[in-house]
Coordinates of C-alpha atoms and ligand atoms in Angstrom, one line a residue:
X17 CA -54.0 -14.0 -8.8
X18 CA -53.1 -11.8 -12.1
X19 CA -51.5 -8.6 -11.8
X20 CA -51.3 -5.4 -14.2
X21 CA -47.9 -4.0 -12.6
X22 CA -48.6 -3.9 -8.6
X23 CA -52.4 -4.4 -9.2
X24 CA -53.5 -7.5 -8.5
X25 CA -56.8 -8.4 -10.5
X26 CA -59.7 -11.1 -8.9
X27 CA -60.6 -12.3 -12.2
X28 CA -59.7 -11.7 -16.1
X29 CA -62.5 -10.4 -17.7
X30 CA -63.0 -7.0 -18.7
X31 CA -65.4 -4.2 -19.8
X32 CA -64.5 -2.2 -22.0
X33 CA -64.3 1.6 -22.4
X34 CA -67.4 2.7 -23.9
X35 CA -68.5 6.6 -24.4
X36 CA -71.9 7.2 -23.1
X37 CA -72.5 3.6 -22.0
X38 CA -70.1 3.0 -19.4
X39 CA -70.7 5.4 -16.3
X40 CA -71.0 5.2 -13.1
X41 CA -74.0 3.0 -12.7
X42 CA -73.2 0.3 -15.1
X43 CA -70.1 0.0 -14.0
X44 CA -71.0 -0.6 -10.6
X45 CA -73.7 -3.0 -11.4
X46 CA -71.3 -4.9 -14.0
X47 CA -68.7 -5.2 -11.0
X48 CA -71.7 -7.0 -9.1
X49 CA -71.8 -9.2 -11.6
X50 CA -68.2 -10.2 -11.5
X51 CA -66.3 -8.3 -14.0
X52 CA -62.6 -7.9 -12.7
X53 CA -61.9 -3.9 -13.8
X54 CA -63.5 -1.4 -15.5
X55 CA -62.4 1.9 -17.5
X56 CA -64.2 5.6 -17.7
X57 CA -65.1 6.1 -21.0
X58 CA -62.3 8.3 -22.6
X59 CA -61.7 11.8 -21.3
X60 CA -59.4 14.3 -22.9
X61 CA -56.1 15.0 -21.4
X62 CA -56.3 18.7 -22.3
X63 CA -60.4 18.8 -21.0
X64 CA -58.7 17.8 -17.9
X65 CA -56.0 20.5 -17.9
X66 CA -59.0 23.3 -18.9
X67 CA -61.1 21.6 -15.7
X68 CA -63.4 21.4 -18.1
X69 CA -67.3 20.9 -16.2
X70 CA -68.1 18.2 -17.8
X71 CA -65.2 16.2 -18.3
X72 CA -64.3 16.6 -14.4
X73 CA -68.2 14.9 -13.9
X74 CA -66.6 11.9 -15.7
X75 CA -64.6 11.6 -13.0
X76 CA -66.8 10.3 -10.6
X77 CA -66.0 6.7 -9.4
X78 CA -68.2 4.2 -6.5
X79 CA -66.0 2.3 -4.0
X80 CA -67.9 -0.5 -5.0
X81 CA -66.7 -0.1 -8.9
X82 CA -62.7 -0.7 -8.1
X83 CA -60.1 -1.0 -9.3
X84 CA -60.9 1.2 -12.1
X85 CA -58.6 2.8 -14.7
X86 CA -59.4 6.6 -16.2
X87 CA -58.9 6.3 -19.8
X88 CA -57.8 9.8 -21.5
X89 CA -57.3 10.6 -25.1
X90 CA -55.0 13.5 -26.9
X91 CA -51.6 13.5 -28.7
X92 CA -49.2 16.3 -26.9
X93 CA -47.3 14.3 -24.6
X94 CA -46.8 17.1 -22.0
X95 CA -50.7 17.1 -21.1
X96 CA -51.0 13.6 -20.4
X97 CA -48.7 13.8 -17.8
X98 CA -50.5 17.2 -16.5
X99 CA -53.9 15.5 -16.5
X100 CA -52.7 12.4 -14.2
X101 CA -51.0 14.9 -12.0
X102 CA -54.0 16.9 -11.4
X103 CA -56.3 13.8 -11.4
X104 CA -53.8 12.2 -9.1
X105 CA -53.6 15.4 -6.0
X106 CA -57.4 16.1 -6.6
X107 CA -58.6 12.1 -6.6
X108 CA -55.3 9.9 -5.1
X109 CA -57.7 6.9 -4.8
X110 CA -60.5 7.0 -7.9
X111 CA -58.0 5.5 -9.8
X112 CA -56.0 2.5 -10.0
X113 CA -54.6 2.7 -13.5
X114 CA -54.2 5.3 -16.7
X115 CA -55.0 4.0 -20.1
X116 CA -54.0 5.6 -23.1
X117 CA -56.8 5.7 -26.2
X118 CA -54.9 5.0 -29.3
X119 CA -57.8 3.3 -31.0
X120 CA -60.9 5.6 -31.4
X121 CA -61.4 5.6 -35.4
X122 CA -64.7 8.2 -35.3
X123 CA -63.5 11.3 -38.0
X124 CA -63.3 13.6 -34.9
X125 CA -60.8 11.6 -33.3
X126 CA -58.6 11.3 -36.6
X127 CA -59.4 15.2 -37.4
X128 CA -58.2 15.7 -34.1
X129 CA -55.0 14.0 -34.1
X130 CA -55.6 11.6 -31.3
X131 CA -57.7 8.2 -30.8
X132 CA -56.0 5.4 -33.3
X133 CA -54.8 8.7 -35.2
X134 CA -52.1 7.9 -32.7
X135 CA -51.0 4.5 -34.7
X136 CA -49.8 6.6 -37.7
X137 CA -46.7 7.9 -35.0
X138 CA -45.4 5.2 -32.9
X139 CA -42.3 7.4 -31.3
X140 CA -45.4 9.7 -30.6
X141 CA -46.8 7.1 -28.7
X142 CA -43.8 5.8 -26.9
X143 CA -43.2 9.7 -25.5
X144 CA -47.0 9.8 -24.3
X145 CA -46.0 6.3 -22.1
X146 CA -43.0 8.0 -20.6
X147 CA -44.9 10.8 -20.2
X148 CA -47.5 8.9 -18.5
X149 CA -45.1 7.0 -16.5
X150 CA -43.4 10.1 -15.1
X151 CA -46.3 11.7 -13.4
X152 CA -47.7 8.1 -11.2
X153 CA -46.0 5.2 -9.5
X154 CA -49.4 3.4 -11.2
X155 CA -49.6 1.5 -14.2
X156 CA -50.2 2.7 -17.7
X157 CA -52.0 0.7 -20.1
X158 CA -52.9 1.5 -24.0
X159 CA -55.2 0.3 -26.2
X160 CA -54.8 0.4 -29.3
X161 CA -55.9 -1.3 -33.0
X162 CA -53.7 -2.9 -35.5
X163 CA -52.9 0.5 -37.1
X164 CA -54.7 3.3 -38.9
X165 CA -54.8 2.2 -43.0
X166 CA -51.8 -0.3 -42.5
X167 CA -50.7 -2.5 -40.1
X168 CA -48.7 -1.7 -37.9
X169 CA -49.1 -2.4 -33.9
X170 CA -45.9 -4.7 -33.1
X171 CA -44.5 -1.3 -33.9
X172 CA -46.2 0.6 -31.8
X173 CA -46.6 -1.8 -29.2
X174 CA -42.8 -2.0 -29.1
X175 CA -42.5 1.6 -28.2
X176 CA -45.1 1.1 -25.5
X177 CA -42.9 -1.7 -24.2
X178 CA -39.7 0.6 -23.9
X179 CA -41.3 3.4 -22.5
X180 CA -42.8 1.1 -19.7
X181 CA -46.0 0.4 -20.6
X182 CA -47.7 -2.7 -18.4
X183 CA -50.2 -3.7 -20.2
X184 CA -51.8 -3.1 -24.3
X185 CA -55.1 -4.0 -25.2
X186 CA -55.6 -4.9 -28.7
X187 CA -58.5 -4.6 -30.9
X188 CA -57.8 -6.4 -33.8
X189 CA -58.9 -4.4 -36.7
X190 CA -57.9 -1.6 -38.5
X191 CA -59.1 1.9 -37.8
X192 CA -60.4 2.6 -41.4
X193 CA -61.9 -0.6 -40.9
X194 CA -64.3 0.6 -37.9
X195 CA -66.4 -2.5 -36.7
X196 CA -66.3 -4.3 -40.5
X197 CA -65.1 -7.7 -40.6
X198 CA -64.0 -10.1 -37.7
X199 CA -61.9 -9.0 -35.6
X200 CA -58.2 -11.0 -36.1
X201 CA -57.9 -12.8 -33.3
X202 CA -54.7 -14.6 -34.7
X203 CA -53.3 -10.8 -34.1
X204 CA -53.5 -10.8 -30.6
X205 CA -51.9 -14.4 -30.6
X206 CA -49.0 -12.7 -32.5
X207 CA -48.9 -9.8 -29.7
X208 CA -48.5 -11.9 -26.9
X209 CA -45.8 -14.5 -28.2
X210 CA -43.4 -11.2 -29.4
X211 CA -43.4 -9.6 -25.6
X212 CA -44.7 -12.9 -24.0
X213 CA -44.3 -11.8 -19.6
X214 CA -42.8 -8.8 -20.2
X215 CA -46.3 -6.9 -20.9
X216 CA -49.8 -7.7 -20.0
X217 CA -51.5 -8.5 -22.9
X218 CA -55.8 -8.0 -23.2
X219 CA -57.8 -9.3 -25.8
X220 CA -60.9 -7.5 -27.1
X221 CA -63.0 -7.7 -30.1
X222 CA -66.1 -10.0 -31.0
X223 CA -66.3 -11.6 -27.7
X224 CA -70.5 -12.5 -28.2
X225 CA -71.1 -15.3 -26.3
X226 CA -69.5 -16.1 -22.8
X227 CA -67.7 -19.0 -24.6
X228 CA -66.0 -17.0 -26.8
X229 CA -63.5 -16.1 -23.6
X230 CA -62.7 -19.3 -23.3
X231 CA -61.8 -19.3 -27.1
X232 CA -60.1 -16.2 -27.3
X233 CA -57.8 -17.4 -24.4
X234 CA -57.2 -20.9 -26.1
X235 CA -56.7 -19.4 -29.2
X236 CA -54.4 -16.5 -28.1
X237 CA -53.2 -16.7 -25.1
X238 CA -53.7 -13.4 -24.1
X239 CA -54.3 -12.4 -19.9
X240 CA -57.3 -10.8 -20.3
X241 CA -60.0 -10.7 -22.2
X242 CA -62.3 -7.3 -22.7
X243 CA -66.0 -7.1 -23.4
X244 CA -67.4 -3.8 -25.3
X245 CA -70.8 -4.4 -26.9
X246 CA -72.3 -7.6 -26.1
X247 CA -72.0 -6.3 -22.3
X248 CA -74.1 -3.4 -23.4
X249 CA -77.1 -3.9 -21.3
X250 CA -76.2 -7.4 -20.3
X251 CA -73.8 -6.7 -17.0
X252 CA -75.2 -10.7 -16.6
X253 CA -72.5 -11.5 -19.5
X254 CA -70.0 -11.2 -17.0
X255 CA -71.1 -13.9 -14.9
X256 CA -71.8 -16.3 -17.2
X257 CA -68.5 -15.3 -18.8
X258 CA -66.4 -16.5 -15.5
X259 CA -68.5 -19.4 -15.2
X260 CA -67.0 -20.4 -18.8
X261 CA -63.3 -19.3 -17.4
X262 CA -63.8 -21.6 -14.2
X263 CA -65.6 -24.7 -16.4
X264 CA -68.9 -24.2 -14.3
X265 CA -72.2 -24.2 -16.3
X266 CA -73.2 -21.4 -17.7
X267 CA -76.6 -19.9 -15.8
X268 CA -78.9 -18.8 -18.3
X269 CA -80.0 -15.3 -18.8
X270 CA -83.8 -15.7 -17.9
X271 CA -86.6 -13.5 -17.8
X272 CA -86.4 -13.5 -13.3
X273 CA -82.6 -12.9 -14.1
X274 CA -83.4 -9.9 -16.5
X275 CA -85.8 -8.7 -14.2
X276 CA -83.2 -8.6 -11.4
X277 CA -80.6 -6.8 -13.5
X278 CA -82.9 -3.6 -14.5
X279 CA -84.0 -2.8 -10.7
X280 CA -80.7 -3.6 -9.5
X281 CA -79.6 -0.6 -12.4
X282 CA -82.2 1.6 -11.6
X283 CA -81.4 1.4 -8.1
X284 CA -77.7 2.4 -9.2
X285 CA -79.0 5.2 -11.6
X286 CA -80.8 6.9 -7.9
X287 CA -77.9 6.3 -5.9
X288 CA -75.6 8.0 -8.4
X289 CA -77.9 10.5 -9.5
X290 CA -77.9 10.6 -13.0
X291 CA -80.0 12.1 -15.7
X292 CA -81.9 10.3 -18.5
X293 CA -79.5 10.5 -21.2
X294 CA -77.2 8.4 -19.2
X295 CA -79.8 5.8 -18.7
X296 CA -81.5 5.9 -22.2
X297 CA -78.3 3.8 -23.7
X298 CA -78.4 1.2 -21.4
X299 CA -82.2 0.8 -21.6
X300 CA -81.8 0.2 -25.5
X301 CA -79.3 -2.0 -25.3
X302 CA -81.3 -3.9 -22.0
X303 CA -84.3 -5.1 -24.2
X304 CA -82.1 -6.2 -27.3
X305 CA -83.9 -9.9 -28.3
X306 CA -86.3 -9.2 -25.7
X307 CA -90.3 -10.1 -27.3
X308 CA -91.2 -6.8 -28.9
X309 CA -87.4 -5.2 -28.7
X310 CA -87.9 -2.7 -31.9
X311 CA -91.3 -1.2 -30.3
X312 CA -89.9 -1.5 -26.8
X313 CA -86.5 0.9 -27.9
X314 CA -88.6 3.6 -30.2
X315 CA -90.7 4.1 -26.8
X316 CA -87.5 4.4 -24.3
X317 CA -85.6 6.5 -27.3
X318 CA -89.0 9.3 -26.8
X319 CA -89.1 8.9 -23.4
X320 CA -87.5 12.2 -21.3
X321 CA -87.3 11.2 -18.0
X322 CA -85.7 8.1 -16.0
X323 CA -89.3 7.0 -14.5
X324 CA -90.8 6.7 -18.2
X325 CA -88.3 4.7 -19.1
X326 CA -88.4 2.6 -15.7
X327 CA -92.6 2.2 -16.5
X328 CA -92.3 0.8 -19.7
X329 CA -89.9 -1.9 -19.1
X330 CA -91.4 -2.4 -15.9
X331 CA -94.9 -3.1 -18.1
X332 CA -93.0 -5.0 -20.3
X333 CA -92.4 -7.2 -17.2
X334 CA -95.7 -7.4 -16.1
X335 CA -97.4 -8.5 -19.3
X336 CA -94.5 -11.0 -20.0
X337 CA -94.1 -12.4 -16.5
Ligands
FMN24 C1 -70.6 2.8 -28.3 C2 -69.1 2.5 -28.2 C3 -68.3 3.4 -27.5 C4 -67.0 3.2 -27.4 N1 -66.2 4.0 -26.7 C5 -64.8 3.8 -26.5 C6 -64.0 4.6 -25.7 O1 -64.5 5.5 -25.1 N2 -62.7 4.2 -25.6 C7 -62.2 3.1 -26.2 O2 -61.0 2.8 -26.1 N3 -62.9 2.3 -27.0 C8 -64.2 2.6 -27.2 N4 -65.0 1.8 -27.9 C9 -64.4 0.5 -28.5 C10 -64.6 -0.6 -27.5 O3 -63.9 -0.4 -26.3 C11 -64.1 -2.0 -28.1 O4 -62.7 -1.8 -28.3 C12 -64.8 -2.4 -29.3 O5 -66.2 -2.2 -29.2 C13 -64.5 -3.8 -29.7 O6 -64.9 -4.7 -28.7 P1 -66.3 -5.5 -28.8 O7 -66.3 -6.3 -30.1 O8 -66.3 -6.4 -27.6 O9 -67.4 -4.5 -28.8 C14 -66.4 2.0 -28.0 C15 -67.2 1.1 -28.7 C16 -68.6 1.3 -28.7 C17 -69.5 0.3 -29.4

C-alpha cells in the first residue's frame, strides 16, 4: 500500500485541486468512483486566521470523501502555521494532510504574492514547510510548477525537502506559461530521480485519457499521478483510470453509465446542500462531447436554480435514451 508520510493511500490516482469545481459533492462522488485522495480547492491562510464566512464553508468535508488534504495559499510563513492550528482544534479529523499552493499563475495570485508567485523565493518556500510542519504531526505536501518566468523547481523542491516536506506535486509548466504547451513530463522524471524515496513525488498535467496514467508512470516514475480537467464532470475517469493501473480493460463511458453518474451527483448536491453556482460547473463540464454539448451548456449557464439544471439534462436523457 503507498504512503504519503503515515497515510497510507488505497490507490494512486489523484484529483486535483480545482477552485469552484471541486467541493464537497464531486469529491464525494469522485471517491465513489475510486480516486485515492482528494484536495479542497485552495483557501487562504490569512482567510482562515480572519474566520472568514466563506472560506470557513470551504471547510466542509463527507466521511465518505477521506482522506482529504486542505490546500491553503499565502506567503507569510507565520499564518500558515496559524491556519493549521486553528483548522486542526476546530476540525482534528477533516483533514488528513496540508498542501501548500505554490502554483496558481492567475494575476491575482502573482499581484498577491502567493500561488506560483511563491517559485520566485525558494528560502520563502522552505520557511512556509517548517512552518507548516511545526503546527501538525500530519504531512505537508506542495505543489508547485517549474518556476514563475524561469525554471527553477529542483531549487525549490530542495528547500521543501529540508524543511520536511513528504510529498511535491509537480505541474510541469511554467507559470507565465498558464495551460500553453504540453506539459514536460520529462520534468517530473527529473524530480523523482534527484530525491528518488526520500519525497513522494505526484505527477499532474495533461493526463486526458485513462491511459495516459499508465504513461506518465512509465515515463516518469512518479507515485502518483493527479487528474485536474479531464476529471471535470467525468468522476467515471477515475475508474477507468485504475482499471489502466491494474491492466484490467477499460469500461467504457456509456450513455447508462453517464446517466448513473449525474443522479448519483445530484443526489450528493441534496445531501450536502449546496447552491446552484456550485453545481453549474460541474453540469458544463458533465455534457462536454455529449450530442448537442454547445446548446446543452448555454441552457445550464442561464439556468438559476439546481432543478433547472437537473430538468434539462434529465430531457437530454430522455430524448437520447
Ligand atoms: C478551473 C481550475 C481551477 C484550478 N484551481 C486550482 C487550485 O485551487 N489549486 C491548485 O493547486 N491548482 C488549481 N488548478 C490547477 C490544477 O490543479 C492542475 O494543476 C492543472 O489543471 C493541470 O492538470 P490537468 O492538466 O490535469 O488539468 C486549477 C485548474 C483549473 C482548470
Amino acid at each position: 500500500m503507498s504512503k504519503i508520510g503515515d497515510l497510507k493511500l488505497k490507490g494512486e490516482v489523484f484529483l486535483a485541486p480545482m477552485a469552484d469545481y471541486t467541493n464537497i459533492a464531486y469529491r464525494t462522488l469522485a471517491k465513489e468512483y475510486g480516486v485515492a485522495l482528494v484536495y479542497t480547492e485552495l483557501i487562504s491562510a490569512k482567510g482562515l486566521l480572519m474566520k472568514n464566512k466563506r472560506t470557513e464553508k470551504m471547510l466542509q468535508v463527507s466521511e465518505k470523501e477521506k482522506p482529504i488534504f486542505l490546500q491553503l495559499f499565502g506567503s507569510n510563513p507565520l499564518d500558515f502555521a496559524n491556519a493549521i492550528k486553528i483548522v486542526e482544534k476546530k476540525y482534528p479529523n477533516n483533514f488528513a494532510g496540508f498542501d501548500l499552493n505554490a502554483g496558481c499563475s492567475v494575476p491575482k495570485a502573482i499581484k498577491g504574492k502567493y500561488g506560483c508567485a511563491l517559485m520566485k523565493d525558494a528560502l520563502n518556500v522552505g520557511q512556509i514547510i517548517s512552518s507548516m510542519k511545526s503546527s501538525t504531526n500530519k504531512p505537508i505536501s506542495i505543489k508547485m510548477r517549474l518556476g514563475w518566468s524561469e525554471e527553477n523547481f529542483l531549487d525549490v523542491a530542495r528547500e521543501a525537502v529540508l524543511s520536511g516536506v513528504d510529498a511535491i506535486t509537480l505541474h510541469p509548466r511554467l507559470g507565465v506559461e498558464g495551460y500553453r504547451g504540453k506539459a514536460n513530463w520529462g520534468k517530473i522524471k527529473e524530480l523523482k530521480k534527484e530525491f528518488k524515496s526520500k519525497v513522494k513525488i505526484i505527477g499532474n498535467g495533461d493526463l486526458s485519457q485513462p491511459r495516459d496514467i499508465v504513461l506518465m508512470k512509465e515515463k516518469t516514475n512518479c507515485d502518483f499521478e493527479m487528474v485536474g480537467r479531464s476529471a471535470i464532470g467525468n468522476a467515471f475517469f477515475f475508474k477507468q483510470a485504475n482499471c489502466a493501473l491494474s491492466g484490467k480493460k477499460i469500461p467504457l463511458r456509456n450513455f447508462v453509465e453517464q446517466k448513473k453518474e449525474i443522479e448519483k451527483f445530484f443526489e450528493l448536491v441534496e445531501e450536502f446542500n449546496l447552491g446552484p453556482n456550485d453545481v453549474r460547473p460541474y453540469c458544463i463540464g458533465f455534457v462536454r462531447g455529449l450530442v448537442g454539448a454547445p446548446s446543452l451548456r448555454n441552457k445550464i449557464g442561464m439556468s438559476k436554480t439546481i432543478s433547472e439544471m437537473k430538468k434539462i439534462i434529465q430531457e437530454y436523457f430522455l430524448n437520447y435514451s
